[in-house]
Backbone as a ProteinNet text record, in pm:
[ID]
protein_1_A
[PRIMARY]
XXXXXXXXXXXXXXXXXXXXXXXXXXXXXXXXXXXXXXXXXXXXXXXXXXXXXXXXXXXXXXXXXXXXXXXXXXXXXXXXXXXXXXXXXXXXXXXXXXXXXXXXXXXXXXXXXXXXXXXXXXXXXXXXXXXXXXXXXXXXXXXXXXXXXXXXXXXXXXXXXXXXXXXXXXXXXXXXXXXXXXXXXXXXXXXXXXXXXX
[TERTIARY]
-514	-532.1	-679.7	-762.4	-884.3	-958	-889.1	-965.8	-1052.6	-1109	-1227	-1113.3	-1006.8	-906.8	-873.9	-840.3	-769.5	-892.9	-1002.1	-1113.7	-1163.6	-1157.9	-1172.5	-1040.6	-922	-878.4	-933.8	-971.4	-987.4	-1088	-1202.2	-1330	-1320.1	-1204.4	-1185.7	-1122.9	-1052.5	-951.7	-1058.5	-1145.8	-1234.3	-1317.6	-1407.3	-1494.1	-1404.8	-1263.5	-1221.9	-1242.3	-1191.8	-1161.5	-1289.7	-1380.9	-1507.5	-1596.5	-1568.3	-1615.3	-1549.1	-1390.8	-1341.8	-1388.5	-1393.3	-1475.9	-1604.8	-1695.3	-1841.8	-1850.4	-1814.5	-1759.8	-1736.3	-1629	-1626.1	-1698.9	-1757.6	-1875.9	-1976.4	-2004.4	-2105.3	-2089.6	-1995.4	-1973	-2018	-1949.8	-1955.1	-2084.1	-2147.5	-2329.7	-2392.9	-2332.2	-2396.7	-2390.6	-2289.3	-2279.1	-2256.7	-2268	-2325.3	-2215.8	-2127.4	-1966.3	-1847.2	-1802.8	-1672.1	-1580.7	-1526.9	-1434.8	-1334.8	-1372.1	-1241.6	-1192.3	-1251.8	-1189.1	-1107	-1154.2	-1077.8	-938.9	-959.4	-795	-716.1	-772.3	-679.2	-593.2	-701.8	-612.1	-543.3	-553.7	-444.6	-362.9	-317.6	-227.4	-138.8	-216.1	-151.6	-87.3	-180.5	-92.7	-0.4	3.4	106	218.4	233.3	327	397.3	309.9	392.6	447.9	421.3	482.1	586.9	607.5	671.8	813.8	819.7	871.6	944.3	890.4	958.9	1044.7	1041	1157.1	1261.9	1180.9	1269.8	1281.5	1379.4	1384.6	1378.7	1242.6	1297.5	1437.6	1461.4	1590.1	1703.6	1715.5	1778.3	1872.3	1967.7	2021.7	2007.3	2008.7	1969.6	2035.1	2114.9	2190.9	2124.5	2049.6	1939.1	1820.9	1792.3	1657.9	1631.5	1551.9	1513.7	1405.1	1397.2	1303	1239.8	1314.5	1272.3	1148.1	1203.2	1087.5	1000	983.3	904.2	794.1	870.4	771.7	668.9	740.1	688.6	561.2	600.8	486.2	387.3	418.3	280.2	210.9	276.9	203.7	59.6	132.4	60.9	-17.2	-12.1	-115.3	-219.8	-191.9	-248.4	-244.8	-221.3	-263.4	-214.5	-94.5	-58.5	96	122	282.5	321.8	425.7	431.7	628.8	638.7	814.2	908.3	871.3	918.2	1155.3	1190.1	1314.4	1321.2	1259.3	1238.8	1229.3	1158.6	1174.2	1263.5	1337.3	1471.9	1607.8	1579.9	1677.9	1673.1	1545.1	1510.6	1515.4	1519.1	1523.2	1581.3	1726.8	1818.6	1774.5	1688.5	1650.3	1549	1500.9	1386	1478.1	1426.8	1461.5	1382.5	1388.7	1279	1160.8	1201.5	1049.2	935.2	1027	968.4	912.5	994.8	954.2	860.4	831	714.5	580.5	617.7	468	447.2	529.5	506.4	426.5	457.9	430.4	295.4	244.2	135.4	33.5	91.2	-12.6	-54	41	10.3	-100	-112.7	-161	-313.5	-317.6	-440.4	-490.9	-453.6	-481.2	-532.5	-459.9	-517.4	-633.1	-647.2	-808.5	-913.5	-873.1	-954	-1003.4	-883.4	-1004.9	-1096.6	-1056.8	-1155	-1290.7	-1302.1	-1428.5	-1480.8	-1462.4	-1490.4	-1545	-1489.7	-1534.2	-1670.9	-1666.8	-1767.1	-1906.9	-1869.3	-1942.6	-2008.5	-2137.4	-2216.6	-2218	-2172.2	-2218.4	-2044.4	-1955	-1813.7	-1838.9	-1908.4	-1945.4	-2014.2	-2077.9	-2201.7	-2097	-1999.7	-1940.6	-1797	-1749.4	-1698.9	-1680.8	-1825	-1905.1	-1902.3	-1980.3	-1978.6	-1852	-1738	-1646	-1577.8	-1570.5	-1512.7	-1594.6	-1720	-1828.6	-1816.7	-1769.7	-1763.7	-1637.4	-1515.4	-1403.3	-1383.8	-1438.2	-1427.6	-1514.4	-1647	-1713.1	-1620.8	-1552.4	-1520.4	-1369.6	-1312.9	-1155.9	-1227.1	-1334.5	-1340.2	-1385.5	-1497.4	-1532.7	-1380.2	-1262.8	-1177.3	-1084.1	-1087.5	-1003.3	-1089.9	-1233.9	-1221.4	-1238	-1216.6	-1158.6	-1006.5	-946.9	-782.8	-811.3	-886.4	-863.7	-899.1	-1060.8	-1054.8	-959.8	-853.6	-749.6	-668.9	-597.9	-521.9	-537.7	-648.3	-773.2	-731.7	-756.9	-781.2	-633.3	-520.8	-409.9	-309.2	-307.2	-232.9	-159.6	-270.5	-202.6	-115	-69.4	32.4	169.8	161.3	294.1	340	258	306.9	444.4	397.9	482	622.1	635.1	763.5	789.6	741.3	815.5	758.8	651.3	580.9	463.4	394	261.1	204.6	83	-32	-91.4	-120.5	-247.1	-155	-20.4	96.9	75.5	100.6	121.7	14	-95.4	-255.2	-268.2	-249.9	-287.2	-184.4	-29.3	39.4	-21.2	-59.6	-56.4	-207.4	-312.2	-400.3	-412.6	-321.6	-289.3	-251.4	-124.5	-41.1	-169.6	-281.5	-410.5	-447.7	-492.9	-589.8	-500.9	-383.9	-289.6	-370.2	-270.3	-269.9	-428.4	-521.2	-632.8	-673.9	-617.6	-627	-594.8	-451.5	-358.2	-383.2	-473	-491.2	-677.4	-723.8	-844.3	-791.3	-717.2	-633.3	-616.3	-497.3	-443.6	-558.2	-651.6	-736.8	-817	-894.1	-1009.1	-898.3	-775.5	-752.6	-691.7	-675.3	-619.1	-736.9	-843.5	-988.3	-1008.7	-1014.6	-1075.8	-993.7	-865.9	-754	-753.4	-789.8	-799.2	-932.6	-1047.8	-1155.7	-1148.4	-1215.1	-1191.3	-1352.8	-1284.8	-1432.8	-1543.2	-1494.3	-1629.2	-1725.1	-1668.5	-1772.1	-1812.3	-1779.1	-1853.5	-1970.4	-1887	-2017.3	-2151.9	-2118.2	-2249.4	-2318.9	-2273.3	-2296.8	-2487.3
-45.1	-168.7	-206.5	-116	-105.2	-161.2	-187.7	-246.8	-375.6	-430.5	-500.3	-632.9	-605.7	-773.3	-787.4	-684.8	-680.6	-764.3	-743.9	-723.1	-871.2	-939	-1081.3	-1139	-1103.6	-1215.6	-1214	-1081.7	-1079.5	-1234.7	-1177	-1256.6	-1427.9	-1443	-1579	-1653.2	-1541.7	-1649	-1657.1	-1589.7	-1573.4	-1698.9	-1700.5	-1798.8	-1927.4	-1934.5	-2094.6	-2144.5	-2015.7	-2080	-2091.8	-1975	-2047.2	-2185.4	-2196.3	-2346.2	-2461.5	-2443	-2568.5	-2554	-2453.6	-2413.3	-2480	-2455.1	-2452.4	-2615.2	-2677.6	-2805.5	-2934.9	-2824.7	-2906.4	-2921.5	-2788.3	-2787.1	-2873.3	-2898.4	-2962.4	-3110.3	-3150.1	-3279.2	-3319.8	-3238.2	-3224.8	-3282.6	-3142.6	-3133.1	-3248.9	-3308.2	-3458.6	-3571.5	-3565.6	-3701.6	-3656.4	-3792.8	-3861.7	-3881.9	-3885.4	-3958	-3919.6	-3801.4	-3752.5	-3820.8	-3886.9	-3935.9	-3989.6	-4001.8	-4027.1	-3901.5	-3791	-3649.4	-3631.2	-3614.5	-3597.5	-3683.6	-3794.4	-3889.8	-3863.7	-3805.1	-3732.5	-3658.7	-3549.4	-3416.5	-3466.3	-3533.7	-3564.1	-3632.9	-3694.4	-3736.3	-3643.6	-3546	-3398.1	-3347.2	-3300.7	-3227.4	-3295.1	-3394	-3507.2	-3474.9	-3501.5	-3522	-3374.5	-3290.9	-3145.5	-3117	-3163.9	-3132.8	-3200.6	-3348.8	-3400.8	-3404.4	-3333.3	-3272.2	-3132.9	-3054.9	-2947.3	-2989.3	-3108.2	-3115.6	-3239.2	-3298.3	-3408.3	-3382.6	-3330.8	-3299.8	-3428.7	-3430	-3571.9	-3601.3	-3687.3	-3744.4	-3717.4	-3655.1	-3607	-3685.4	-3693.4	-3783.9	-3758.7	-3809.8	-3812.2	-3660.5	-3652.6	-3533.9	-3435.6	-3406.3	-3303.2	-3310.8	-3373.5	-3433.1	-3353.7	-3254	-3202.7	-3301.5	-3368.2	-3452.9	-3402.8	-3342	-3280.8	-3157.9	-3073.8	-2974.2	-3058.4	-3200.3	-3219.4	-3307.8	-3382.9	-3417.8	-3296.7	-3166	-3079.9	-2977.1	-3001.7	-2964.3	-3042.3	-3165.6	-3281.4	-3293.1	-3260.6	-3213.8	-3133.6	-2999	-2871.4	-2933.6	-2972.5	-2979.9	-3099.8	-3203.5	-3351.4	-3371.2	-3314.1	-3307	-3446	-3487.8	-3609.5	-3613.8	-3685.9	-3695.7	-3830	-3818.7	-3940.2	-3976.9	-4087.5	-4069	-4077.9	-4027.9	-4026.2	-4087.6	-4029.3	-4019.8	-4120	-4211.4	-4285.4	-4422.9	-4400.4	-4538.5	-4505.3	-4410.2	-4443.3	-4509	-4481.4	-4534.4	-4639	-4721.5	-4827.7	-4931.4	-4848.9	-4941.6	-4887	-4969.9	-4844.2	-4828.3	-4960.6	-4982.2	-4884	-4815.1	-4673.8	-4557.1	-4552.8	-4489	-4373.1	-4323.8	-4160.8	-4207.8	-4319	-4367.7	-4461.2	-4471	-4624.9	-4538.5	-4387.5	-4330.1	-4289.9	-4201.9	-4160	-4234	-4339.8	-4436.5	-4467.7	-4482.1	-4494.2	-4431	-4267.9	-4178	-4170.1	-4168	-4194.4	-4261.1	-4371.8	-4500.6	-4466	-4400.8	-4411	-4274.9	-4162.7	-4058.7	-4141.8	-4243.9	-4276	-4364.7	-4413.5	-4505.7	-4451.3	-4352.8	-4254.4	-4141.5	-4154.3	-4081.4	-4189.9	-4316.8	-4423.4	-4449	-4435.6	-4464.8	-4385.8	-4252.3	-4171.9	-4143.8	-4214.7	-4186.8	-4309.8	-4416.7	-4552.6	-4530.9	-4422.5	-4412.2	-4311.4	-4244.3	-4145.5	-4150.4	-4281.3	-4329.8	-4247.5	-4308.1	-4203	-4054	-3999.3	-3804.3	-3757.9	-3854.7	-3825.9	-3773.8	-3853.4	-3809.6	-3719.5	-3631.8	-3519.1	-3385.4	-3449.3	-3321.9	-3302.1	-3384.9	-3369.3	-3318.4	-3352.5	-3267.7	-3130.6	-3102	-2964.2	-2860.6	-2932.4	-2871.7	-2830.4	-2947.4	-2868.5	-2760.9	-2789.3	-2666.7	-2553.2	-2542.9	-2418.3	-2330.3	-2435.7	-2371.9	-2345.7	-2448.5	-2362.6	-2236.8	-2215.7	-2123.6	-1962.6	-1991.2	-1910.7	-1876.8	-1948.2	-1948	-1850.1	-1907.4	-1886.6	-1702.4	-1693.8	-1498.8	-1495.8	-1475.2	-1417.9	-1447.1	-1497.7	-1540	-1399.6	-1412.2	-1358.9	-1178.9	-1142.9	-1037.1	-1011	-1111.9	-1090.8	-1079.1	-1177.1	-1141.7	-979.8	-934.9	-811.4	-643.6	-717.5	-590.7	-637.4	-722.5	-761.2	-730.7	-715.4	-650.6	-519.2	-429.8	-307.2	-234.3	-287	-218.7	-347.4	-407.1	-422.2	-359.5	-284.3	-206.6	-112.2	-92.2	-52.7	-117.6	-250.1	-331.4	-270.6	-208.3	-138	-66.1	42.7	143.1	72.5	-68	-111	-212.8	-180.6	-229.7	-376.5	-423.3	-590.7	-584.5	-660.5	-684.7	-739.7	-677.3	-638.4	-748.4	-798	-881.1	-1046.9	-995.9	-1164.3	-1222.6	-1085	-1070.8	-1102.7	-1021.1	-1056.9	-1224.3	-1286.4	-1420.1	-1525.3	-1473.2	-1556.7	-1550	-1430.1	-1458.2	-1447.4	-1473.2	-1523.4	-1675.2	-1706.7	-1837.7	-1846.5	-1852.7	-1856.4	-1827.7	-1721.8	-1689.1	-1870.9	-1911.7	-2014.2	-2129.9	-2157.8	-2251.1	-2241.9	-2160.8	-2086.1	-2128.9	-2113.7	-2116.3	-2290.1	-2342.1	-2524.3	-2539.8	-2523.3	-2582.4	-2536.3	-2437.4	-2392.8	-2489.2	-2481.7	-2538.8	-2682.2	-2757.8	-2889.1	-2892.5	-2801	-2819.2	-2744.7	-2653.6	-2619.1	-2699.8	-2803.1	-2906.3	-3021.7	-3009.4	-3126.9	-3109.8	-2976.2	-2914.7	-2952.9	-2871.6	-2902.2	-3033.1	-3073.1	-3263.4	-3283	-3278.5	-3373.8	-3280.6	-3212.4	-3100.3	-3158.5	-3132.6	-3210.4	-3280.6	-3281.9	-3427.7	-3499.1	-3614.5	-3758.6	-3687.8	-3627.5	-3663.2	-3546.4	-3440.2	-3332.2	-3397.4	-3423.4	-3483.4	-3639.9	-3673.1	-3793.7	-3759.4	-3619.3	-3517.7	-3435.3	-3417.9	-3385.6	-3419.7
-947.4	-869.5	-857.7	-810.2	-820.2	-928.7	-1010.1	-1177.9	-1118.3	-1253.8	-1259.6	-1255.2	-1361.3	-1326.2	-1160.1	-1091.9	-967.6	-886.3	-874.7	-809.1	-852.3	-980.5	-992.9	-906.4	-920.6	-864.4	-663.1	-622.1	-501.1	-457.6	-574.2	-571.7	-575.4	-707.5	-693.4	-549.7	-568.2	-475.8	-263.5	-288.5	-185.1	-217.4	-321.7	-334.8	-321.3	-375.5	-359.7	-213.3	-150.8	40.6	73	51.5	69.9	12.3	-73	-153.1	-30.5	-19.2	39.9	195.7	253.1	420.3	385.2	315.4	305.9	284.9	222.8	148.8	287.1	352.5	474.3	605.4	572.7	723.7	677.2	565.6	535.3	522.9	533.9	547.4	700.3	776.8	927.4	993.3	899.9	909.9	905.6	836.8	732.1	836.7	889.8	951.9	1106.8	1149.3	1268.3	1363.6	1300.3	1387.2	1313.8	1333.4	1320.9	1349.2	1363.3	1442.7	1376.9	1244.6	1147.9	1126.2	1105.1	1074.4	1198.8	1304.6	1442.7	1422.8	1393.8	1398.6	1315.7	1176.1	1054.7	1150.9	1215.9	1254.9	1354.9	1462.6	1558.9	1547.2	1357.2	1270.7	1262.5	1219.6	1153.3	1263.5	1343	1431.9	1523.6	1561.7	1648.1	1513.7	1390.4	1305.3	1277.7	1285.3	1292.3	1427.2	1548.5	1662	1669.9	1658.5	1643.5	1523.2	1377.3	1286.9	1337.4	1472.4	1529.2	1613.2	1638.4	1763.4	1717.5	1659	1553.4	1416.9	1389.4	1213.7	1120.5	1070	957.2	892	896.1	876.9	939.4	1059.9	1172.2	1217.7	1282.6	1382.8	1501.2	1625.8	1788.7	1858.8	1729.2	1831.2	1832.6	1718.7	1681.1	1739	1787	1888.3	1950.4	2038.5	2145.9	2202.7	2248	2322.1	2511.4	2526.4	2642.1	2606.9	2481.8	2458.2	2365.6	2290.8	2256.7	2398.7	2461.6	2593.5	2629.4	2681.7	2741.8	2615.6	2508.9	2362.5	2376.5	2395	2329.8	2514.7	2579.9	2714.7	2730.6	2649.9	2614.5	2544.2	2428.3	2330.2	2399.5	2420.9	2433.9	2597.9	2650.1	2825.3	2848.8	2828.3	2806.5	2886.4	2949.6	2993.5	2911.8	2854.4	2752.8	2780.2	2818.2	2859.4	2794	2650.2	2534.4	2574.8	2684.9	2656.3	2767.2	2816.5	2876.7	2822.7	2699.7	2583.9	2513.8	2518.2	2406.9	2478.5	2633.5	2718.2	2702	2699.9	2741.1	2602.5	2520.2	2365	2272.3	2254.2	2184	2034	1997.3	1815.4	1773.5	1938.6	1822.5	1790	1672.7	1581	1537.1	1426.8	1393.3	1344	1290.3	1226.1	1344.5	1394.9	1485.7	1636.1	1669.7	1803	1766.6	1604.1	1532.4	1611	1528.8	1505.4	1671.4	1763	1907.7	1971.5	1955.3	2044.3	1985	1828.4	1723.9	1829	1829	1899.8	2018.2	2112.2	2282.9	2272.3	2170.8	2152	2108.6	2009.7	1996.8	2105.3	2141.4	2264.1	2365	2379.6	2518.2	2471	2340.7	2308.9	2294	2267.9	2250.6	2357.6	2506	2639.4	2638.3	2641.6	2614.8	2595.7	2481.6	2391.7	2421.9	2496.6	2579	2691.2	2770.4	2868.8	2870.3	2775.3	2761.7	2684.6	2600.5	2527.3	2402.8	2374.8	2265	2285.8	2397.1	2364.3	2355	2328.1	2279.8	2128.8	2030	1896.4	1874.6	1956.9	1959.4	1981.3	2114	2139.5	2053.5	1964.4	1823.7	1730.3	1712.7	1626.9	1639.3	1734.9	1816.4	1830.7	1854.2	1892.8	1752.6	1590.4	1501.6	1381.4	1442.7	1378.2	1456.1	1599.9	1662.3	1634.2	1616.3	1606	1427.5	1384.8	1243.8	1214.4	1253.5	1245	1301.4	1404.7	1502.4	1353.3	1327.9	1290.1	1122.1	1067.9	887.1	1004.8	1081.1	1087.5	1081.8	1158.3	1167.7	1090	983.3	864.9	786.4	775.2	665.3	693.4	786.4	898.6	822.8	870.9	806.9	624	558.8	407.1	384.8	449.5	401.3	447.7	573.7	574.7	489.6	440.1	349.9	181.3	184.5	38.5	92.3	158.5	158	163.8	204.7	240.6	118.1	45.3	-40.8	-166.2	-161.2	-312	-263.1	-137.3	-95	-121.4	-154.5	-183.5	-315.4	-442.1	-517.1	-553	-406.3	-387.3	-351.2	-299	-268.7	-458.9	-545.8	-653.5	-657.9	-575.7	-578.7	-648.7	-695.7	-818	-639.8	-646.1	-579	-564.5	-670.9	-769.5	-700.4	-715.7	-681.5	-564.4	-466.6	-337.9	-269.4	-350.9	-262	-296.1	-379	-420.7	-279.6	-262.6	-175.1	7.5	30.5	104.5	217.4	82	86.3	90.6	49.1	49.8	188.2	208.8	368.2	467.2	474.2	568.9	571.3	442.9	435.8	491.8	463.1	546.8	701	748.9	848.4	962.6	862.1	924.7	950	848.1	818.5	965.9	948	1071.7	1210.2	1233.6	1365.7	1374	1291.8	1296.2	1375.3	1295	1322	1519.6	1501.6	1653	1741.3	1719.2	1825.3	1826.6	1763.2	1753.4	1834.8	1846.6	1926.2	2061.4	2056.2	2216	2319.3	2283.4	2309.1	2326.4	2255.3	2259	2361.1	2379.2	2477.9	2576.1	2582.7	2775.2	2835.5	2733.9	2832.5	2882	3046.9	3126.8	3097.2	3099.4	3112.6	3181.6	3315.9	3449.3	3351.7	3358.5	3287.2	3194.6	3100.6	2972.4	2971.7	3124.9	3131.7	3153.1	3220	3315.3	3230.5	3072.1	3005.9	2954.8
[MASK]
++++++++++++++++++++++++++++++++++++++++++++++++++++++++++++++++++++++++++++++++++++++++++++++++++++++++++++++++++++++++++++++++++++++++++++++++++++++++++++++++++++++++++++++++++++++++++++++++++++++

């Protein structure tokens, strides 16, 4: 396992995540006003929370809307009366509650960053250079136990070299999507007054 092939793929598949990490902090670095990156992710993550409690292409019966109210709570410090507009308007639908709950989620970060003005973009900034910095040490913490105790998958009859590549992969997911929802847990828990005092 130890070979010089085994040991390139470790290397490659390290330098890629680092290229696309390094790639992106530096964009970060670069500019002035995040704030389009921030709305990607609270795309993303509103659409995966929302995908757990509403199955795309679902029907109503499948809905949990009570645990998705009480999710987008958690995440977005938000009470949103999600089952409150479906009472009230029988024509929303999966696509149409989507784009609803979408809007009232941007709307209510838009006062936000209105009320707080110019040091809303500073502390943005701040917040997805800290949490990515913080997320890639302990990512690459997890790649090197995953390096060191793989060639143990051997002994169960699995290619080493396969295994290390998947779920090196699944780490780097993994690390995307928490980068995502912790850069916006953060953003949407902070209150205004502190940050005006800022």
């Amino acid at each position: 396992l130890y070979s010089s092939a085994a040991s390139d793929v470790y290397k490659r598949q390290a330098n890629d995540q680092r290229t696309i990490i390094y790639q992106q902090r530096n964009e970060v670095m670069a500019s002035d006003d995040v704030s389009e990156l921030v709305g990607n992710m609270r795309e993303e993550v509103a659409g995966d929370l929302i995908s757990a409690h509403i199955p795309p292409q679902s029907i109503f019966e499948q809905w949990d809307i009570a645990g998705l109210e009480k999710t987008l709570e958690a995440e977005f410090g938000l009470e949103i009366p999600i089952a409150q507009w479906l009472e009230e308007d029988e024509k929303l639908y999966e696509e149409t509650l989507r784009n609803k709950i979408k809007q009232y989620l941007d709307g209510a970060y838009q006062q936000k960053r209105e009320l707080v003005g110019s040091k809303m973009a500073l502390l943005e900034k701040q917040i997805v250079l800290q949490i990515l910095d913080t997320l890639w040490k302990e990512h690459l913490a997890a790649m090197d136990q995953l390096r060191q105790g793989i060639f143990l998958r051997g002994y169960a009859g699995k290619n080493p070299k396969q295994e290390y590549k998947r779920e090196a992969f699944n780490l780097f997911q993994d690390l995307l999507s928490r980068l995502q929802h912790d850069v916006i847990r953060f953003l949407s828990h902070v209150k205004v007054l502190s940050l005006i005092h800022i």
